[in-house]
Structures are given as structure tokens and as C-alpha cells.
PDB file of C-alpha atoms in Angstrom:
ATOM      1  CA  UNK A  18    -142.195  84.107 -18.542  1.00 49.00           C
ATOM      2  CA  UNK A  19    -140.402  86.797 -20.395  1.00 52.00           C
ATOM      3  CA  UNK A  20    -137.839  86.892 -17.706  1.00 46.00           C
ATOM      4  CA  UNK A  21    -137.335  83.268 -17.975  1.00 46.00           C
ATOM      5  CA  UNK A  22    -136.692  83.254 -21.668  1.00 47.00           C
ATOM      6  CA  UNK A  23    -134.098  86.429 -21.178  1.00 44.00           C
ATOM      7  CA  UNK A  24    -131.799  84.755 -18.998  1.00 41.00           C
ATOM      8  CA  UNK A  25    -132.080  81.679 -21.444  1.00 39.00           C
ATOM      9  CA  UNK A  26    -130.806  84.190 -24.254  1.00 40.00           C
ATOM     10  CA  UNK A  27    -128.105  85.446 -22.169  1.00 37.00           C
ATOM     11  CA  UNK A  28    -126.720  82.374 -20.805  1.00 39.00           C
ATOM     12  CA  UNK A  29    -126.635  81.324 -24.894  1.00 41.00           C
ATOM     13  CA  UNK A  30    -124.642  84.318 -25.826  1.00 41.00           C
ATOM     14  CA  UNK A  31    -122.086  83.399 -22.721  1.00 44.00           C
ATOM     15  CA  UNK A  32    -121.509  79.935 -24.116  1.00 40.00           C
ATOM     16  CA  UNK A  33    -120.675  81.137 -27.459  1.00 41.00           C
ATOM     17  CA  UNK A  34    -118.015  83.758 -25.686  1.00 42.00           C
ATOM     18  CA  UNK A  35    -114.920  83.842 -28.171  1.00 42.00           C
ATOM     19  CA  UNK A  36    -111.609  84.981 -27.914  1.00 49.00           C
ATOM     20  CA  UNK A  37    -108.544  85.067 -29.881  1.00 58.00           C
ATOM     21  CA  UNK A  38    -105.296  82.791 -29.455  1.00 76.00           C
ATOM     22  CA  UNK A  39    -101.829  83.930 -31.041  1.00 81.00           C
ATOM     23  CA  UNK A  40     -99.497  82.006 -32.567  1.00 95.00           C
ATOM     24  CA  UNK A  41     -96.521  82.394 -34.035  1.00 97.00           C
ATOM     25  CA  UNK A  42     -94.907  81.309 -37.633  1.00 97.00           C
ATOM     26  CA  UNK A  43     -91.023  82.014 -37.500  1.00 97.00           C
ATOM     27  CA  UNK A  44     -90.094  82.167 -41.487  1.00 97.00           C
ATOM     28  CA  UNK A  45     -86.742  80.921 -42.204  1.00 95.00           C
ATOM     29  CA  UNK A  46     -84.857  83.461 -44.353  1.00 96.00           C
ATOM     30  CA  UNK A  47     -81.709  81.782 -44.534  1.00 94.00           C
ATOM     31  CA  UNK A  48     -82.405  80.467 -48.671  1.00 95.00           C
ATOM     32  CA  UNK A  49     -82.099  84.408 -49.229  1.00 97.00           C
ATOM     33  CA  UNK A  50     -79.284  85.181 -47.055  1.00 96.00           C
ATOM     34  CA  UNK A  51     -76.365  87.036 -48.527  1.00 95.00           C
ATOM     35  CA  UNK A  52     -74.466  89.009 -45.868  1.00 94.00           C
ATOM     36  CA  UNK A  53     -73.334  88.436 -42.432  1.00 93.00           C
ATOM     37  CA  UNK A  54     -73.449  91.567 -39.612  1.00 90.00           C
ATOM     38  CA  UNK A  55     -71.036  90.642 -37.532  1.00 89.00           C
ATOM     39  CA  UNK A  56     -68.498  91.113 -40.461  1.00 89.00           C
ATOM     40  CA  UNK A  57     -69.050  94.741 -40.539  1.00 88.00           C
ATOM     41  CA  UNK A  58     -68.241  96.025 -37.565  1.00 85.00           C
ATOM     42  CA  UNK A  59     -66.816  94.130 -34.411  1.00 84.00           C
ATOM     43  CA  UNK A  60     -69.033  95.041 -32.079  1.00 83.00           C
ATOM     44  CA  UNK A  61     -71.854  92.820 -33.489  1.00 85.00           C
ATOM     45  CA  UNK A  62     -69.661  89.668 -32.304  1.00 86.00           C
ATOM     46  CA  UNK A  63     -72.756  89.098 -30.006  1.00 87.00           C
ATOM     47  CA  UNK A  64     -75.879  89.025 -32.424  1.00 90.00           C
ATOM     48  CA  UNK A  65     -78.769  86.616 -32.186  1.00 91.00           C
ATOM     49  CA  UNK A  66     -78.703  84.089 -33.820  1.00 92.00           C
ATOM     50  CA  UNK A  67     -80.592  80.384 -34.373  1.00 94.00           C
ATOM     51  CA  UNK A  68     -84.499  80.441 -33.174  1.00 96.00           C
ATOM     52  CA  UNK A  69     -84.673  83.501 -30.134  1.00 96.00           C
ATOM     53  CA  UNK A  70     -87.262  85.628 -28.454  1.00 97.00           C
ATOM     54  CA  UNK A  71     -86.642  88.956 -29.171  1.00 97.00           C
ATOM     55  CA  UNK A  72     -89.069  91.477 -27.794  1.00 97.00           C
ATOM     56  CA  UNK A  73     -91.515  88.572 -26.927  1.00 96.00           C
ATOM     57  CA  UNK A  74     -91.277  87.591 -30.539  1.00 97.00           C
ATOM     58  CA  UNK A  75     -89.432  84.528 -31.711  1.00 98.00           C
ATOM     59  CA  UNK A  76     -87.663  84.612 -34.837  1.00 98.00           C
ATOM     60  CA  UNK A  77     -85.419  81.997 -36.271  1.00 97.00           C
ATOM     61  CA  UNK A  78     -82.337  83.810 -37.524  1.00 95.00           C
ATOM     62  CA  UNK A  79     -80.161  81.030 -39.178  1.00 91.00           C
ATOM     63  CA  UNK A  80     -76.500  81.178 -39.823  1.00 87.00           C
ATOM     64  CA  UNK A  81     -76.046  79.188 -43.576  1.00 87.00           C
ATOM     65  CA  UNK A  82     -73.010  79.434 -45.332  1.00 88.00           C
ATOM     66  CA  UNK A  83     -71.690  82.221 -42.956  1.00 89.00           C
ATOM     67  CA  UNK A  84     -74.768  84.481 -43.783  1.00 94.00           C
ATOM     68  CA  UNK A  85     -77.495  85.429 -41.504  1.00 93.00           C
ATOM     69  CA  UNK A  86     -79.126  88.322 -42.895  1.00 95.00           C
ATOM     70  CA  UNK A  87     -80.681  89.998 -46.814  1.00 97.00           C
ATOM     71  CA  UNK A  88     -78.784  93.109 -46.916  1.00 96.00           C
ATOM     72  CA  UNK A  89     -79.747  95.166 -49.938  1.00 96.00           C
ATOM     73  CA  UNK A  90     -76.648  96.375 -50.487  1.00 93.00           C
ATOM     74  CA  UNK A  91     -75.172  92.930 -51.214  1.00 94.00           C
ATOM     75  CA  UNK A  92     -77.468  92.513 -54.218  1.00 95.00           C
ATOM     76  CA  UNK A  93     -75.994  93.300 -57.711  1.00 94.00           C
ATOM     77  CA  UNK A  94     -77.490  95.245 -60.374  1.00 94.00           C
ATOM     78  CA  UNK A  95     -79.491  98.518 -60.453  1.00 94.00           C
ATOM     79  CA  UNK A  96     -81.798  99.417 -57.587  1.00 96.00           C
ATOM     80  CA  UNK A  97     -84.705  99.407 -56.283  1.00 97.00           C
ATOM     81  CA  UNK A  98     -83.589  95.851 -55.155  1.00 97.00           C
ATOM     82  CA  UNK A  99     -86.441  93.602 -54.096  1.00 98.00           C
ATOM     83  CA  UNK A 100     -86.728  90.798 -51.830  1.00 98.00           C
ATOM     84  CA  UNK A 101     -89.804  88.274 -52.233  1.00 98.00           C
ATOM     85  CA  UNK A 102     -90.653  86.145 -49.844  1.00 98.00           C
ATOM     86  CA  UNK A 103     -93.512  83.161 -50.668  1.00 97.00           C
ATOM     87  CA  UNK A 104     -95.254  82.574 -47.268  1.00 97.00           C
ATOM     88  CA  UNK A 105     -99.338  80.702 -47.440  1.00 96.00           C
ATOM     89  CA  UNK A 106    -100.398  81.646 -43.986  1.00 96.00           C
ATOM     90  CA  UNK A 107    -103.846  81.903 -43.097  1.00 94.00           C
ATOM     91  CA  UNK A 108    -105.244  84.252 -40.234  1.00 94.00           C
ATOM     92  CA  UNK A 109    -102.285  86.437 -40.203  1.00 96.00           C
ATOM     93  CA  UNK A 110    -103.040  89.504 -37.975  1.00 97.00           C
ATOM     94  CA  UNK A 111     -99.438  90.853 -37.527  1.00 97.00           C
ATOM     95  CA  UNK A 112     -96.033  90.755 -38.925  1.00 98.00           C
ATOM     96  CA  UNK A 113     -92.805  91.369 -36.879  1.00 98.00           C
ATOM     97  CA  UNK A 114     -89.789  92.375 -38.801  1.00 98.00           C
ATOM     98  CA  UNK A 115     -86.284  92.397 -37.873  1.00 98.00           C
ATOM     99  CA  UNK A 116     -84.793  95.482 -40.013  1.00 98.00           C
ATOM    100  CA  UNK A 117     -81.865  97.587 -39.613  1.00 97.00           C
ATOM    101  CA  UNK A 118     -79.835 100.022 -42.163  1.00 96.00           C
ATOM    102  CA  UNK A 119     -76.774 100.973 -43.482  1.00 94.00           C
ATOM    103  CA  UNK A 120     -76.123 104.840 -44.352  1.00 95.00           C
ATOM    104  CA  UNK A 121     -79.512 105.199 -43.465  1.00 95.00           C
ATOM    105  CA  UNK A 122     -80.914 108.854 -44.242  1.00 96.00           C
ATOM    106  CA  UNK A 123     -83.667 110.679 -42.029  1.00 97.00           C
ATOM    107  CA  UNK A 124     -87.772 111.148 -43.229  1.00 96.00           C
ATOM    108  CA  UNK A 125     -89.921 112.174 -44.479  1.00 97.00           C
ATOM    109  CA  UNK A 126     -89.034 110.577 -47.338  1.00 96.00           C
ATOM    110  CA  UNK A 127     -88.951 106.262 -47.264  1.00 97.00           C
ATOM    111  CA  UNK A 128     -86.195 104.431 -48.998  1.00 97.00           C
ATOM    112  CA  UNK A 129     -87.560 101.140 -47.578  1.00 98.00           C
ATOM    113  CA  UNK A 130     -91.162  99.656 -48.264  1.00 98.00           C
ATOM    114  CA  UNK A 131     -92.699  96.216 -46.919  1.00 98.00           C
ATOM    115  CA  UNK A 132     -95.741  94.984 -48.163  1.00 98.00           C
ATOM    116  CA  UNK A 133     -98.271  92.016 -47.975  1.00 98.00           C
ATOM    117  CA  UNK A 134    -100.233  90.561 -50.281  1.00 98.00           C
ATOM    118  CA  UNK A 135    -103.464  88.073 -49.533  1.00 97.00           C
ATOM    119  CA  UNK A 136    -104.674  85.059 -51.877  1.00 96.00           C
ATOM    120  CA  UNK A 137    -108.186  87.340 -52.095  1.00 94.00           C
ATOM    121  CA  UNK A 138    -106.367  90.421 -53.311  1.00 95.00           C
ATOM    122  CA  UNK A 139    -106.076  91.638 -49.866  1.00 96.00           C
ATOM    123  CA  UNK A 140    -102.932  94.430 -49.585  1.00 98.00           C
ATOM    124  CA  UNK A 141    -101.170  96.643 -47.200  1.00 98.00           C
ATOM    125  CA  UNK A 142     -97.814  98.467 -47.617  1.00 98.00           C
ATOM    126  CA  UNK A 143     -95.980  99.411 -44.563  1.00 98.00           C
ATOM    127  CA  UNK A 144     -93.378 102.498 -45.421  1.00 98.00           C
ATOM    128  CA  UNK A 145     -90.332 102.775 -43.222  1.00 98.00           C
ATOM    129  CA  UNK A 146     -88.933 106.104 -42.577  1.00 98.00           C
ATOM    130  CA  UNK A 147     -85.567 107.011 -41.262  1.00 98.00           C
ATOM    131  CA  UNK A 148     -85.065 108.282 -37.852  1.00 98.00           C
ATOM    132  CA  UNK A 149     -88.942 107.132 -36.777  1.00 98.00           C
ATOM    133  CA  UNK A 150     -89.566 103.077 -37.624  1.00 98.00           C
ATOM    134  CA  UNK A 151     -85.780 102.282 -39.067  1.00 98.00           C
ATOM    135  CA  UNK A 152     -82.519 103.390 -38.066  1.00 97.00           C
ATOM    136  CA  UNK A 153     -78.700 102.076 -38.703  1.00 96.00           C
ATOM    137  CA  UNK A 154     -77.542  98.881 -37.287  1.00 95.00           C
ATOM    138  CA  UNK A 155     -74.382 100.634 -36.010  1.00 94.00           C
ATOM    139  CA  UNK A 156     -74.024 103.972 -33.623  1.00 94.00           C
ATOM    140  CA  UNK A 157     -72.606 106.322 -36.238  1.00 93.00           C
ATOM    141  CA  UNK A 158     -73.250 109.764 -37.840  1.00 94.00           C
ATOM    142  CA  UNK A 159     -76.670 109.199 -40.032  1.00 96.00           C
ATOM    143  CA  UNK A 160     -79.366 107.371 -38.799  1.00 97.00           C
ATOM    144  CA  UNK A 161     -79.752 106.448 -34.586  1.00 97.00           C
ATOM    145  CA  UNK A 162     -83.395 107.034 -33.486  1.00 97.00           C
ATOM    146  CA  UNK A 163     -86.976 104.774 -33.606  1.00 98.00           C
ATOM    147  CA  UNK A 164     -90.074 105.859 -31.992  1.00 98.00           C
ATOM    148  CA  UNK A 165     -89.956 103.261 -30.017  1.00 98.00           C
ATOM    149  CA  UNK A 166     -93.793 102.128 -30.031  1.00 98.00           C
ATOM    150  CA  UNK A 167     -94.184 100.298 -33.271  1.00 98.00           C
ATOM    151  CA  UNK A 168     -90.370 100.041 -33.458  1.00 98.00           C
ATOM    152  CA  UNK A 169     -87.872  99.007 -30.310  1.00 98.00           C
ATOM    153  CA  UNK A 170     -84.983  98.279 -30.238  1.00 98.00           C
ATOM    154  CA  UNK A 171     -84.081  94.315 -28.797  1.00 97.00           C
ATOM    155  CA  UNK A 172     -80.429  93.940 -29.011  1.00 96.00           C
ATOM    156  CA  UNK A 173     -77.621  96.353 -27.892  1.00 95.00           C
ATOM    157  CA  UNK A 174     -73.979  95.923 -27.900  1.00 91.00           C
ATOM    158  CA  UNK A 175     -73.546  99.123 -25.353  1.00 90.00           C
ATOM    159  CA  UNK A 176     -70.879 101.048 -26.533  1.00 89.00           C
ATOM    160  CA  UNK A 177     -71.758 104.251 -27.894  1.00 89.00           C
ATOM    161  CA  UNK A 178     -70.841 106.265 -30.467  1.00 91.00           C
ATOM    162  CA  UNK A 179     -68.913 104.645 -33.291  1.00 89.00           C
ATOM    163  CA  UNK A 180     -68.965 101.282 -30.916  1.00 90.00           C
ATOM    164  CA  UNK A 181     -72.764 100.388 -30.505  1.00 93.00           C
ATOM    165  CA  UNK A 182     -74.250  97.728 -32.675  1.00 94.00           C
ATOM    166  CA  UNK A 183     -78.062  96.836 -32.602  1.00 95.00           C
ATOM    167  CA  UNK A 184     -80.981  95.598 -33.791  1.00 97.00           C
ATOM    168  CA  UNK A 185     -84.830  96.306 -33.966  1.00 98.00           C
ATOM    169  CA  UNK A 186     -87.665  95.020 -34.153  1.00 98.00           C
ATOM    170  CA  UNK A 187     -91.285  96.681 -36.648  1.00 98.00           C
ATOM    171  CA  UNK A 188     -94.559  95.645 -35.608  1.00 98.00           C
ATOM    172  CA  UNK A 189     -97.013  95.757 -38.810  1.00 98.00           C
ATOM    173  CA  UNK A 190    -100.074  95.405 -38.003  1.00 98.00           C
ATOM    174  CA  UNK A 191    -102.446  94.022 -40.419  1.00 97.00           C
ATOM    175  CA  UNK A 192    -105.742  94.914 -41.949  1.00 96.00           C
ATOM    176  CA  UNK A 193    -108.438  92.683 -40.838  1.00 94.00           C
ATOM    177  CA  UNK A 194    -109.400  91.690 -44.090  1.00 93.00           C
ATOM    178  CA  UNK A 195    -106.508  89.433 -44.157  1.00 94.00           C
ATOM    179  CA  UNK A 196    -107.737  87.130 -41.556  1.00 88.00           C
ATOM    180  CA  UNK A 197    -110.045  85.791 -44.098  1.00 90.00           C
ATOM    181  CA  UNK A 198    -107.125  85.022 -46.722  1.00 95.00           C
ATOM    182  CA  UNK A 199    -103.869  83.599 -47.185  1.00 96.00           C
ATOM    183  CA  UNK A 200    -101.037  85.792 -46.362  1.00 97.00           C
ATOM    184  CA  UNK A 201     -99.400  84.882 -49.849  1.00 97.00           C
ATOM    185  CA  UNK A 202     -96.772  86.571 -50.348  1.00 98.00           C
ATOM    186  CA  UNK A 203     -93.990  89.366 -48.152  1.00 98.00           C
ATOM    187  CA  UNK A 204     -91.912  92.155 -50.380  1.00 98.00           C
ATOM    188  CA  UNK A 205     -89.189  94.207 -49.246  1.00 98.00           C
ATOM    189  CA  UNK A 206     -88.269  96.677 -51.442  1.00 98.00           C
ATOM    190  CA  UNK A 207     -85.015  98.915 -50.734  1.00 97.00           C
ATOM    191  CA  UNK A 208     -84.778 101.775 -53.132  1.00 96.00           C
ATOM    192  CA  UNK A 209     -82.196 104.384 -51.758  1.00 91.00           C
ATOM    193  CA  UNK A 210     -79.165 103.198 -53.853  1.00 85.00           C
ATOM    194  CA  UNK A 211     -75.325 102.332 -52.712  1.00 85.00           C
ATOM    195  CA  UNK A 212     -74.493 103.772 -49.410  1.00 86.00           C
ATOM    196  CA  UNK A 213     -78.561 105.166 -49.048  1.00 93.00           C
ATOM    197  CA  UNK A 214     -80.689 103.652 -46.335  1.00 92.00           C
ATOM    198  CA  UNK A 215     -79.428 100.149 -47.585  1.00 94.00           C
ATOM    199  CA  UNK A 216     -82.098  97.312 -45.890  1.00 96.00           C
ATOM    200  CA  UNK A 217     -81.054  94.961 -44.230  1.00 96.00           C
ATOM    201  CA  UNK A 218     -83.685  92.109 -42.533  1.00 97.00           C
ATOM    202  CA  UNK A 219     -82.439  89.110 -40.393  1.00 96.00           C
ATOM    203  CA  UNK A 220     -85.875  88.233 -38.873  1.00 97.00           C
ATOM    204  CA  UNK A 221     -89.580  87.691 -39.769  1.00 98.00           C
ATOM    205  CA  UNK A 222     -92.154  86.168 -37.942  1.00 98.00           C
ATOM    206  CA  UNK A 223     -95.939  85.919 -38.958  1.00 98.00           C
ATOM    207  CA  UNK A 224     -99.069  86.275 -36.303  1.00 97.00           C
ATOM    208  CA  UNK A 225    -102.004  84.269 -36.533  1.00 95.00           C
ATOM    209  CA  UNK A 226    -105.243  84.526 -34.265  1.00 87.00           C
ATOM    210  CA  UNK A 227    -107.948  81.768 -34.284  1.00 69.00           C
ATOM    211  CA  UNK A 228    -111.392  82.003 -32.726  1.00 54.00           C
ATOM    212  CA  UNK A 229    -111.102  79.568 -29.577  1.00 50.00           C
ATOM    213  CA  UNK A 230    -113.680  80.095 -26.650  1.00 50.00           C
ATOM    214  CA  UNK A 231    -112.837  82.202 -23.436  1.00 47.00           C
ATOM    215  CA  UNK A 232    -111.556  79.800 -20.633  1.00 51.00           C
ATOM    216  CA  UNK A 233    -113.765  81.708 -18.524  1.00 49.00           C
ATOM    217  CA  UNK A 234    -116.760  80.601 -20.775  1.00 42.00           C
ATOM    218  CA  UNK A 235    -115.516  76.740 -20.948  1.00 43.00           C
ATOM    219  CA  UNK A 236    -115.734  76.425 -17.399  1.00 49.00           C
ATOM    220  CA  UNK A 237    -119.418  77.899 -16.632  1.00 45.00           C
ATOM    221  CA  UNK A 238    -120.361  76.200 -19.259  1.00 42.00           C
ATOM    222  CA  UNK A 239    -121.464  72.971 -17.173  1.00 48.00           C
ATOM    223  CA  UNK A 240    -122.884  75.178 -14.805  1.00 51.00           C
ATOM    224  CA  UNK A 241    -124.637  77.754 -17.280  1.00 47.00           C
ATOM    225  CA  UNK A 242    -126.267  74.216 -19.121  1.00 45.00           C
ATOM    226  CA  UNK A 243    -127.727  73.278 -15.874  1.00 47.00           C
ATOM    227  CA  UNK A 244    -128.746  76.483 -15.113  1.00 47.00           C
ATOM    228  CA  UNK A 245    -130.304  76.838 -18.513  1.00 49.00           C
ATOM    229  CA  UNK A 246    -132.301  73.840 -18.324  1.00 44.00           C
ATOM    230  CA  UNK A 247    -133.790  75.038 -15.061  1.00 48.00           C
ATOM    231  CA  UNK A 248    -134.984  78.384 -16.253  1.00 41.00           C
ATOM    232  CA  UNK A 249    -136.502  76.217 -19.363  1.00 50.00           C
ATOM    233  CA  UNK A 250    -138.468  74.147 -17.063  1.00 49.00           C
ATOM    234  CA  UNK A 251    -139.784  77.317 -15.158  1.00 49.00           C
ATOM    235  CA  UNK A 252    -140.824  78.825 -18.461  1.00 42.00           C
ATOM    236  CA  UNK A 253    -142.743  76.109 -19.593  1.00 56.00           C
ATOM    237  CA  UNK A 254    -144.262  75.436 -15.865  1.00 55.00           C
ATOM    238  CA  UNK A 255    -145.279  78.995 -16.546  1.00 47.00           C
ATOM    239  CA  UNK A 256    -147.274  79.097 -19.728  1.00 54.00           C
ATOM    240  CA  UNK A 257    -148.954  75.478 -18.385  1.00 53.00           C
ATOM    241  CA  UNK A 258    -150.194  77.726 -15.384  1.00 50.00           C
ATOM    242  CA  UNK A 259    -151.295  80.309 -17.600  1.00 52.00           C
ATOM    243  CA  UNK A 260    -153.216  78.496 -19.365  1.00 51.00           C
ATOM    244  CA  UNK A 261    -155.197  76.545 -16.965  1.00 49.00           C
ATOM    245  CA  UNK A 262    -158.633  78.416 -15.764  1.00 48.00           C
ATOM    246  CA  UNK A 263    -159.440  79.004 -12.907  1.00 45.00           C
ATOM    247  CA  UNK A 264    -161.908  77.520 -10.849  1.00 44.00           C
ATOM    248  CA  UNK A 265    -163.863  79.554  -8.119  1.00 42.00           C
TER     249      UNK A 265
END
């Protein structure tokens, strides 16, 4: 009898089996464009551009009014100069950032800071440091290495020094407490000065997970019903023959 009502339990717990789905929500930054890349050096000719996969990420990386990326340096007035971005996504688990620099200088101190704000007060501020999650977009003598986990590089012009152009890519990886909010709001705030560790950002792109079951689970769970029912059926056999005397 107890037997019977364990498997019951278990084959309950299978059914309910979750896992998580990702999706993806490109953001368009093309209202706060105000530079293009390839105009700084020729060897960016070749950048992205329009709605790519970079690094298994796709980003939409639009080309209005001969702009395609926020480049802090191309912002008047005194710095820090801050870029705000409005986004209302719910169940955001990760943020992928396209971010390069120009004149960019080495850690441990950050001239670049991201953060994230939730509808429920949830926050998290991602700092980038030179040399480790940021680096120049062009091969020359200040900044030129990532780390290469949370930060890779996804376009290359080849080249070398004084030739190469690039791009990479930050993963930021969110605290769960946003998955219960509304990722309100994105803030990029570059605060090295003219010719220090100017931002520049040509891509974002939002994760989301939702709760959807296994497809493992969905397809025992026919099976695991059936099977469920049987081991009911048993049980209750078993308490009727428990409780019937017996006659000698």
C-alpha cells in the first residue's frame, strides 16, 4: 500500500517536470544613434549590420541616417555622458551587449558602467574594465585584450596592428530576482572623458526564460497517467483486502 501511493507521488512530481525556454528581444538602438564605425577607420568597411547572429546572439544593428552605433564621445557637454534606454521586459535573465572603445585605458579602474533597473526595485550594475570585459574597437596602442568568457570577441577585420577592426560581445547575467519584474529600464554610463575609454554600443539584446514543461515529461505523460491510474486501483484493491476478515 505504501509502495503504491510512492510511485503515485513520483509519477506526480514527473508530470509537473519544468524547464526553461529562451528567447530573445533584439532592442532597436537606432532612435539614439549618433556615430557611424566604419567612418573611423577603413578597415571596419565590413561591420554587421541590420538584424545578425553574432555569437549565437541576434542583435538588430540598424543603419538610420548613416549612424549605427551611441558612441560617447559624440555626445556634447560635460561627462559622465549617459545613455538611457526604456525597455518593459518581463523574465529577463540575461543581457548581451555589443560594446567597444575608443582610447580605451587598462583596469582596475572602470570608465564604463551598465546597469538594470526592475519595475519592483530590482538592480544590478555591471562595471566594465579595460583590458578584461572591454577593449578598443580598433588594433592600436591602448586597449586590445577581453577575457574571453563573459566577453568574446564576434567580428574581426584580420589585419593586425594598426589595421584590425572588431567588435565584442558582454554577457550580463542577471540576478534572479528580476525574473519576477519588469526589466524597466538599461543605463550606460561612460565617464572617462575625451579621448578616455570613450563607449561605444551598437547592439543589445534582452533574454527571457519562461517555465514550459520538459519535452521529455510531455511525452510520458500519457503513459505516466495510465500508469498512475493503475497503481491507484492496486492501492485501493489493497486497503479493500485489508480490511476484509478472515474467515477460517
Amino acid at each position: 500500500m505504501k509502495l503504491a501511493k510512492a510511485v503515485v507521488f513520483i509519477l506526480a512530481l514527473g508530470v509537473l517536470t519544468t524547464s526553461g525556454r529562451a528567447d530573445y528581444v533584439t532592442v532597436d538602438l537606432s532612435p539614439y544613434a549618433n556615430a557611424r564605425i566604419q567612418n573611423y577607420q577603413p578597415s571596419a568597411a565590413g561591420y554587421p549590420e541590420g538584424m545578425v547572429t553574432l555569437g549565437g546572439i541576434p542583435f538588430n544593428i540598424q543603419l538610420v541616417g548613416g549612424n549605427n552605433a551611441w558612441n560617447a564621445e559624440a555626445v556634447t557637454g560635460p561627462y559622465p555622458h549617459v545613455l538611457d534606454i526604456p525597455l518593459s521586459i518581463s523574465g529577463a535573465t540575461e543581457v548581451d551587449t555589443l560594446i567597444n572603445t575608443f582610447y580605451g585605458q587598462p583596469g582596475p579602474t572602470s570608465y564604463i558602467t551598465l546597469e538594470f533597473f526592475g519595475t519592483g526595485g530590482a538592480y544590478y550594475r555591471k562595471d566594465l574594465i579595460g583590458n578584461v570585459d572591454v577593449r578598443d574597437h580598433f588594433f592600436a596602442f591602448w586597449t586590445n585584450s577581453i577575457n574571453g568568457t563573459t566577453t568574446t570577441n564576434v567580428y574581426s577585420s584580420g589585419g593586425g596592428f594598426l589595421s584590425e577592426s572588431r567588435l565584442d560581445k558582454q554577457q550580463i547575467t542577471l540576478p534572479s530576482v528580476f525574473q519576477g519584474q519588469t526589466l524597466d529600464e538599461f543605463r550606460l554610463t561612460s565617464t572617462g572623458g575625451v579621448l578616455v575609454s570613450d563607449a561605444s554600443i551598437q547592439g543589445l539584446t534582452v533574454v527571457t526564460t519562461s517555465a514550459v514543461p520538459e519535452p521529455e515529461t510531455l511525452g510520458l505523460c500519457g503513459s505516466a497517467a495510465i500508469t498512475g491510474l493503475i497503481c491507484a486501483f492496486l492501492w485501493k484493491r489493497c486497503r479493500r483486502a485489508s480490511a476484509t476478515p478472515t474467515v477460517r
